[in-house]
Structures are given as C-alpha cells and as structure tokens.
Short mmCIF file of C-alpha atoms in Angstrom, two decimals:
data_model
loop_
_atom_site.label_atom_id
_atom_site.label_comp_id
_atom_site.label_asym_id
_atom_site.label_seq_id
_atom_site.Cartn_x
_atom_site.Cartn_y
_atom_site.Cartn_z
CA MET A 46 214.79 -116.44 122.41
CA GLU A 47 215.26 -113.06 123.36
CA THR A 48 216.87 -110.27 125.68
CA VAL A 49 216.58 -106.56 125.93
CA ASP A 50 217.99 -103.68 125.44
CA GLN A 51 221.55 -102.56 124.72
CA TYR A 52 223.60 -102.46 128.13
CA GLN A 53 224.89 -99.15 129.03
CA PRO A 54 228.12 -98.53 131.39
CA LYS A 55 226.25 -96.07 133.55
CA HIS A 56 224.20 -98.96 134.63
CA LEU A 57 227.27 -100.83 136.27
CA LEU A 58 227.21 -99.09 139.57
CA ARG A 59 223.79 -100.09 139.99
CA THR A 60 224.43 -103.53 138.98
CA LEU A 61 227.31 -103.70 141.79
CA VAL A 62 224.78 -102.78 144.43
CA ILE A 63 222.32 -105.48 143.18
CA VAL A 64 225.50 -107.74 143.64
CA CYS A 65 225.79 -107.15 147.31
CA LEU A 66 221.94 -106.92 147.83
CA THR A 67 221.15 -110.31 146.90
CA GLY A 68 224.58 -112.08 148.11
CA LEU A 69 225.81 -112.85 144.75
CA LEU A 70 229.27 -113.40 146.48
CA MET A 71 231.45 -114.56 143.36
CA SER A 72 230.91 -115.75 139.48
CA CYS A 73 232.79 -118.96 140.13
CA GLY A 74 234.11 -120.59 143.21
CA VAL A 75 235.75 -123.59 144.46
CA GLN A 76 233.45 -125.77 146.65
CA ASP A 77 234.62 -129.43 147.95
CA ASP A 78 237.34 -128.93 145.32
CA VAL A 79 234.60 -128.14 142.60
CA LYS A 80 235.08 -125.24 140.32
CA ILE A 81 231.70 -123.75 140.14
CA LEU A 82 230.31 -121.57 136.97
CA LYS A 83 227.37 -119.49 137.98
CA LEU A 84 224.77 -119.13 134.72
CA GLY A 85 221.97 -116.90 134.98
CA HIS A 86 219.21 -116.09 132.64
CA ASN A 87 215.93 -114.75 131.88
CA LEU A 88 213.82 -118.00 130.32
CA ASP A 89 211.20 -120.09 131.45
CA GLN A 90 212.63 -123.63 132.70
CA THR A 91 210.23 -125.32 129.89
CA THR A 92 212.64 -123.75 127.07
CA SER A 93 214.89 -125.87 125.08
CA VAL A 94 217.58 -123.53 125.90
CA HIS A 95 217.36 -123.66 129.52
CA LYS A 96 217.17 -127.75 129.40
CA ALA A 97 220.45 -127.48 126.93
CA MET A 98 222.36 -125.18 129.55
CA VAL A 99 221.39 -127.67 132.40
CA PHE A 100 222.59 -130.30 129.84
CA MET A 101 225.77 -128.37 129.57
CA GLY A 102 226.31 -128.49 133.09
CA GLU A 103 225.88 -132.23 133.35
CA ARG A 104 228.51 -132.95 130.64
CA LEU A 105 230.75 -130.62 132.07
CA HIS A 106 230.58 -132.35 135.37
CA GLU A 107 231.11 -135.54 133.59
CA LEU A 108 234.18 -134.36 131.23
CA SER A 109 235.82 -132.77 134.19
CA GLY A 110 235.72 -136.17 136.20
CA GLY A 111 233.22 -134.04 138.87
CA THR A 112 235.74 -131.21 139.22
CA MET A 113 233.46 -128.37 137.11
CA ARG A 114 229.76 -127.88 136.99
CA VAL A 115 227.50 -125.03 136.10
CA ASP A 116 224.87 -123.89 138.41
CA VAL A 117 221.95 -122.30 136.22
CA TYR A 118 219.60 -119.87 137.91
CA PRO A 119 216.53 -119.13 135.10
CA SER A 120 213.70 -116.83 135.41
CA GLY A 121 215.49 -113.67 135.95
CA GLN A 122 216.34 -115.11 139.77
CA LEU A 123 219.59 -113.09 139.62
CA GLY A 124 218.31 -109.81 137.65
CA SER A 125 217.12 -108.62 134.49
CA GLU A 126 219.03 -109.59 131.49
CA ARG A 127 220.63 -106.17 131.19
CA GLU A 128 222.08 -106.64 134.83
CA LEU A 129 223.23 -110.00 133.96
CA ILE A 130 225.12 -108.59 131.07
CA GLU A 131 226.80 -105.98 133.14
CA LEU A 132 227.30 -108.92 135.83
CA LEU A 133 229.43 -110.28 133.26
CA GLN A 134 231.36 -107.50 132.17
CA VAL A 135 232.75 -106.71 135.91
CA GLY A 136 233.34 -110.71 136.58
CA SER A 137 230.81 -111.38 139.23
CA LEU A 138 228.64 -113.70 137.37
CA ALA A 139 230.24 -116.38 134.66
CA MET A 140 227.68 -116.70 131.72
CA THR A 141 224.51 -115.73 130.44
CA LYS A 142 222.68 -115.96 127.16
CA VAL A 143 221.46 -112.96 125.04
CA SER A 144 219.70 -113.08 121.57
CA ALA A 145 222.17 -112.06 118.74
CA SER A 146 220.10 -108.88 117.78
CA PRO A 147 221.12 -106.52 120.90
CA MET A 148 224.49 -107.93 120.25
CA GLU A 149 225.22 -105.92 117.56
CA GLY A 150 225.57 -103.21 120.08
CA PHE A 151 228.85 -104.96 121.07
CA VAL A 152 229.84 -106.44 117.65
CA PRO A 153 228.56 -104.70 114.88
CA GLU A 154 228.89 -107.68 112.75
CA MET A 155 226.06 -109.51 114.37
CA ARG A 156 223.77 -106.84 112.37
CA ILE A 157 223.76 -109.39 109.83
CA PHE A 158 221.03 -111.49 111.85
CA SER A 159 218.54 -108.96 112.06
CA ILE A 160 218.98 -108.17 108.23
CA PRO A 161 216.03 -109.95 106.36
CA TYR A 162 216.20 -112.41 103.75
CA VAL A 163 220.00 -113.21 103.82
CA PHE A 164 219.47 -116.48 104.86
CA ARG A 165 217.89 -118.78 102.58
CA ASP A 166 216.89 -121.43 105.02
CA GLU A 167 217.58 -123.56 108.47
CA GLU A 168 220.61 -125.27 106.84
CA HIS A 169 221.97 -122.06 105.23
CA LEU A 170 222.14 -120.55 108.77
CA TRP A 171 223.59 -123.19 110.53
CA ARG A 172 226.27 -123.73 107.41
CA PHE A 173 227.44 -120.06 108.29
CA LEU A 174 227.18 -120.31 112.28
CA GLU A 175 229.38 -123.42 111.87
CA SER A 176 231.61 -121.62 109.48
CA ASP A 177 235.10 -120.17 110.68
CA ILE A 178 233.30 -116.45 109.92
CA GLY A 179 230.44 -117.47 112.26
CA LYS A 180 232.92 -118.78 114.95
CA GLY A 181 234.98 -115.68 114.41
CA MET A 182 231.94 -113.52 115.49
CA LEU A 183 231.79 -115.29 119.20
CA ALA A 184 235.23 -113.88 120.06
CA LYS A 185 234.62 -109.90 118.76
CA GLY A 186 232.96 -109.41 122.31
CA GLU A 187 236.18 -109.68 123.98
CA ALA A 188 236.86 -105.98 124.05
CA LYS A 189 233.62 -105.43 126.12
CA ARG A 190 234.89 -108.20 128.47
CA LEU A 191 231.97 -110.62 126.44
CA ARG A 192 233.33 -113.83 125.07
CA GLY A 193 230.82 -115.91 122.98
CA ILE A 194 231.24 -119.84 123.33
CA GLY A 195 228.56 -120.89 120.80
CA TYR A 196 224.89 -120.60 119.44
CA TYR A 197 221.68 -121.72 120.16
CA ASP A 198 218.77 -122.08 117.80
CA ALA A 199 216.12 -119.43 117.99
CA GLY A 200 214.53 -120.46 114.56
CA SER A 201 213.21 -117.90 112.47
CA ARG A 202 211.04 -114.81 113.47
CA SER A 203 207.69 -114.16 111.87
CA PHE A 204 205.07 -111.14 112.37
CA TYR A 205 201.85 -112.15 114.51
CA SER A 206 198.96 -109.65 114.16
CA GLN A 207 195.16 -109.28 114.28
CA CYS A 208 195.73 -108.20 118.01
CA GLY A 209 192.71 -106.75 119.40
CA THR A 210 191.10 -104.81 116.79
CA GLY A 211 194.41 -104.60 114.50
CA LYS A 212 194.45 -105.49 111.08
CA PRO A 213 195.90 -108.72 109.93
CA ILE A 214 199.34 -108.87 108.02
CA ARG A 215 199.44 -111.41 105.39
CA THR A 216 201.59 -109.21 102.72
CA PRO A 217 203.97 -106.82 103.03
CA SER A 218 201.37 -103.75 101.88
CA ASP A 219 199.76 -104.66 104.72
CA LEU A 220 202.15 -103.57 107.33
CA SER A 221 201.74 -99.94 106.44
CA GLY A 222 201.03 -97.56 109.24
CA LEU A 223 201.01 -100.39 111.80
CA LYS A 224 203.44 -99.85 114.99
CA VAL A 225 205.22 -103.49 115.26
CA ARG A 226 207.35 -104.14 118.29
CA VAL A 227 210.99 -105.23 117.66
CA GLN A 228 213.97 -105.82 119.84
CA GLU A 229 216.20 -102.81 120.90
CA SER A 230 218.06 -103.23 117.29
CA GLN A 231 218.72 -100.52 114.82
CA THR A 232 218.76 -102.96 112.03
CA SER A 233 215.65 -104.58 113.22
CA VAL A 234 213.84 -101.11 113.23
CA ARG A 235 215.06 -100.62 109.73
CA MET A 236 213.59 -103.44 108.54
CA ILE A 237 210.17 -102.85 109.40
CA GLN A 238 210.58 -99.26 108.12
CA ALA A 239 211.63 -101.21 104.89
CA LEU A 240 208.46 -102.88 105.00
CA GLY A 241 206.42 -99.78 105.37
CA GLY A 242 205.51 -99.97 109.24
CA SER A 243 206.27 -98.02 112.32
CA ALA A 244 209.02 -99.72 114.60
CA THR A 245 208.06 -99.87 118.27
CA PRO A 246 211.17 -101.31 120.69
CA ILE A 247 209.50 -102.60 123.52
CA SER A 248 210.69 -104.77 126.31
CA TRP A 249 209.85 -108.57 126.12
CA GLY A 250 207.85 -108.48 129.59
CA GLU A 251 205.54 -105.49 128.89
CA LEU A 252 205.04 -106.95 125.27
CA TYR A 253 201.68 -108.86 126.20
CA THR A 254 199.86 -105.81 127.64
CA ALA A 255 201.09 -103.71 124.56
CA LEU A 256 199.52 -105.87 121.99
CA GLN A 257 196.67 -106.59 124.53
CA GLN A 258 196.12 -102.66 124.80
CA GLY A 259 197.02 -101.58 121.81
CA VAL A 260 200.16 -100.26 122.13
CA VAL A 261 201.45 -101.67 119.22
CA ASP A 262 199.30 -103.30 116.63
CA ALA A 263 201.67 -106.30 115.66
CA ALA A 264 205.19 -108.02 116.73
CA GLU A 265 207.43 -110.70 115.30
CA ASN A 266 209.40 -113.88 117.09
CA ASN A 267 209.55 -117.60 116.57
CA PRO A 268 206.43 -120.07 117.02
CA PRO A 269 207.98 -121.08 120.54
CA SER A 270 208.21 -117.70 121.95
CA PHE A 271 204.91 -116.98 120.39
CA TYR A 272 203.10 -119.86 122.11
CA LEU A 273 204.88 -119.83 125.68
CA SER A 274 204.61 -115.72 126.01
CA LYS A 275 200.70 -116.54 125.59
CA HIS A 276 200.82 -113.59 123.09
CA PHE A 277 198.30 -116.20 120.68
CA GLU A 278 195.70 -115.44 123.44
CA VAL A 279 195.59 -111.70 121.77
CA CYS A 280 196.95 -112.03 118.47
CA LYS A 281 195.25 -114.47 116.29
CA LEU A 282 196.85 -114.44 112.87
CA PHE A 283 200.36 -116.13 112.83
CA THR A 284 201.92 -115.42 109.16
CA ILE A 285 205.11 -117.33 108.57
CA ASP A 286 207.19 -115.24 106.55
CA GLU A 287 210.32 -115.92 108.23
CA HIS A 288 212.15 -112.55 107.58
CA THR A 289 215.04 -113.27 110.21
CA SER A 290 217.18 -115.99 111.64
CA VAL A 291 218.26 -114.79 114.91
CA PRO A 292 219.97 -117.04 117.06
CA ASP A 293 220.72 -116.95 120.73
CA VAL A 294 224.42 -116.47 121.70
CA MET A 295 225.99 -117.91 125.10
CA LEU A 296 228.27 -115.78 126.71
CA ILE A 297 231.03 -116.06 129.42
CA SER A 298 232.72 -113.16 131.22
CA SER A 299 236.32 -112.79 129.53
CA TYR A 300 237.46 -112.19 133.21
CA VAL A 301 236.09 -115.75 134.27
CA TRP A 302 237.13 -117.50 131.33
CA SER A 303 241.15 -116.28 131.54
CA THR A 304 240.73 -118.11 135.24
CA LEU A 305 239.93 -121.57 133.90
CA ASN A 306 243.08 -123.12 132.60
CA GLU A 307 243.70 -124.68 129.13
CA GLN A 308 242.39 -128.07 130.08
CA GLN A 309 239.02 -126.57 131.94
CA GLN A 310 238.64 -124.24 128.68
CA VAL A 311 238.39 -127.13 126.70
CA TRP A 312 236.00 -129.30 128.77
CA LEU A 313 233.47 -126.50 128.84
CA GLN A 314 233.76 -125.60 125.15
CA GLN A 315 233.07 -129.18 124.43
CA ALA A 316 230.06 -129.42 126.65
CA MET A 317 228.67 -126.55 125.09
CA ASP A 318 228.88 -127.64 121.74
CA GLU A 319 227.54 -130.97 122.64
CA SER A 320 224.43 -129.04 124.44
CA VAL A 321 224.13 -127.02 121.35
CA ASP A 322 223.37 -130.23 119.19
CA PHE A 323 220.83 -131.25 121.83
CA GLN A 324 219.31 -128.10 122.05
CA ARG A 325 218.72 -128.02 118.07
CA GLU A 326 216.88 -131.53 118.37
CA LEU A 327 214.65 -130.13 121.02
CA TRP A 328 213.96 -126.60 119.22
CA ALA A 329 212.63 -128.78 115.95
CA GLN A 330 210.23 -130.50 118.33
CA ASP A 331 209.07 -127.47 120.52
CA THR A 332 208.37 -125.52 117.21
CA GLU A 333 206.18 -128.33 115.74
CA GLU A 334 204.60 -128.48 119.21
CA ALA A 335 203.86 -124.58 119.27
CA LEU A 336 202.30 -124.30 115.77
CA ALA A 337 199.99 -126.76 116.97
CA ALA A 338 199.05 -125.65 120.38
CA VAL A 339 198.12 -122.30 119.06
CA GLN A 340 196.06 -123.50 115.93
CA ALA A 341 194.21 -125.23 118.43
CA ALA A 342 193.63 -121.88 120.30
CA ASP A 343 192.14 -120.61 117.29
CA VAL A 344 195.19 -118.93 116.07
CA GLU A 345 195.03 -118.92 111.88
CA VAL A 346 198.73 -119.47 111.02
CA VAL A 347 199.10 -118.86 107.31
CA TYR A 348 202.27 -119.26 105.04
CA PRO A 349 202.41 -116.20 102.64
CA ASP A 350 204.31 -115.45 99.43
CA LYS A 351 207.88 -114.73 100.98
CA THR A 352 208.95 -113.49 97.56
CA LEU A 353 206.79 -110.32 98.20
CA PHE A 354 208.55 -109.48 101.17
CA GLN A 355 211.97 -110.41 99.77
CA GLU A 356 211.43 -107.88 96.97
CA GLN A 357 210.06 -105.22 99.54
CA VAL A 358 213.73 -105.28 101.53
CA LYS A 359 215.68 -105.42 98.57
CA SER A 360 216.64 -101.48 98.88
CA MET A 361 217.41 -102.37 102.48
CA HIS A 362 219.72 -104.81 101.29
CA GLU A 363 221.65 -102.25 98.43
CA SER A 364 221.77 -99.87 101.41
CA TYR A 365 224.81 -101.52 102.62
CA ARG A 366 226.64 -101.38 99.61
CA GLY A 367 230.08 -100.02 100.25
CA GLU A 368 229.96 -101.20 103.89
CA PRO A 369 231.50 -104.09 105.38
CA ILE A 370 228.35 -106.03 106.44
CA TYR A 371 227.44 -105.83 102.74
CA ASP A 372 230.90 -107.87 101.70
CA LEU A 373 229.50 -110.39 104.78
CA MET A 374 226.16 -110.72 102.98
CA GLN A 375 227.80 -111.75 99.89
CA ARG A 376 229.82 -114.06 101.23
CA ILE A 377 227.14 -115.77 103.47
CA ASN A 378 224.96 -115.63 99.96
CA ASP A 379 227.84 -117.62 98.06
CA MET A 380 228.06 -120.45 100.96
#
C-alpha cells in the first residue's frame, strides 16, 4: 500500500493546529495504568496491513500483561498521511505506516526499493529486509524523528492500463508517450522515464478520477491495491511485470519511543515482528483473491516477458555506478 508525497517542515504549524482542533491530546498516555499508543493510518479496515496492526495491538496487550495497548485509527480519521508523519515528528502521535518509496526523502538508501528489478523474487526481497542491512535502514530516519520498527509486505508493483481510450501496456515499447502515474519518488520518476513513459505524480486519492478522465493513461501498483481502489473499473489490462517490490514501513515517533522503558520497547518490537508474519500470510491470500476478482470483472491479466523490461532499465542501473546506492545494489544481488 502506499502513502503520499514527502513531508515538509512548512506544514508543521498547520499540523499542530489540526491537533488542537481534533482534540488529539497525546500520542500515548496512561489510562487505568495502561500505556496507550495511538496509531493512525489511511488504509481501509479490510486491508491486511490494518488487520496486522490490530493483531500487533492485541499481542502487545498480551505480552505486557495488559499494561500496554495500541489504539488503531484507520481511514484517515486523524489526518492525511502527510499530517500523520508530521504528528509523529512533533511527538503528538505514536505510530503510522508509510510506503518505502516516499521514505527516500528521509532515508536515501530507501531509493533501493524504487529501482526496478533489484530483487529477483519475493524470497530475495525478504532475505534483504531481514538482513542486518535491511533492518539497519529502519533506524536511519532517527535524524528526522522517525524510527522504523518493521516492514509489511506490499508485494510487487505492476502496470495497469487500457483506461478509457488509452492503449494497453504489454511490452516496454508500449510505454512510449504514455502518462503514467507514480508516487512522489524521484526514483520512480526515473524508472518510468527509462521505460520511455512520462511520469506523472498524483496523490492516491485523486488517481481514480485521473484515470477515468484521461489525466493519466496508466498507473502501477500491487494486485490488492488495484482491486481495493476499484481502479479495475476503469483500467481493463493488468500487466504483471513486477518491476519493483516496495514494502510498507511501520514508523514510531522517536520521541514516543524514548518514553518507553527497555522492557516496553522489547514487548512492542516483539508484537510488531509477530504481526509481520501474520500480515504476510494474509497478503498472499489477498493477492490471489484480488487477481481472481478483477478477472471476474473483465480485466485481462497478462504475464509479459519480464526480460524485455529488465533490459530496458539496465541504463538506469548503470547510472548509479559510483554512488553508494550502486554498492548496495551489488550487495543485494550477491545475497
């Protein structure tokens, strides 16, 4: 799943006003001797990530002997994703979830997830995420007051097209001249340019209308997102090229983390780790069901020759030579 554009300090004052207006008094507090962590996100309650967050809260309550819990506020109840990030930075909210792509604005190494075909398959991706390097990246947002505590599965992103009168994407050459919606990630923009398309950043909430009205010709995401967003109603070709594997990242405010004692931090981390395994199982099931559902709605699902797409982005890979990110790509390739 995904988030919106990068979060700039100029919005902090506006966010603080929102805190006051909405009555959001504290990121975490004590009620009847229970430490409460508030977690806000913008996903629907039917998603595997939301269910995993609820599971995490339940496990934290059990592990802590009822002395801690997580209150989850889905569907943007506490603000937009940009606002939620800012609330974490000022310590007015405990936790939220973001996509790794926009996180590259805070942690440059997270560009790796938006570079196409760095990971061979899902097993390769998770080998990296669970490695010391992958785990180490989670802590690198501390300078921006954001601490990552785990990754959730968001599968692989693929193109969907044939929206309205737009032409289908079956090979890399079909991207030539097409306006393709991407997240607010410079690396994602470079990927579309390398494939010959025109990258157009549009917020997730505005994308359905943009596809319907021809503002963009195509978009890219994972199967559950394609299905749950109802984009399949206006785009009738889903091309499973699996160009990037962009996980979701669970964040906690560095300030809030510092208010937890060592045992509380251990309990929270354990609950998070267990929720990752829980969510991965749900994700696999959701992906299978999403593909079946969109096909039942007359969407053609095709599996192209991925080597054609891989060849097309080799120049993009080479453009990073001499940079630290290129060395990271080589280390991942050797895993």
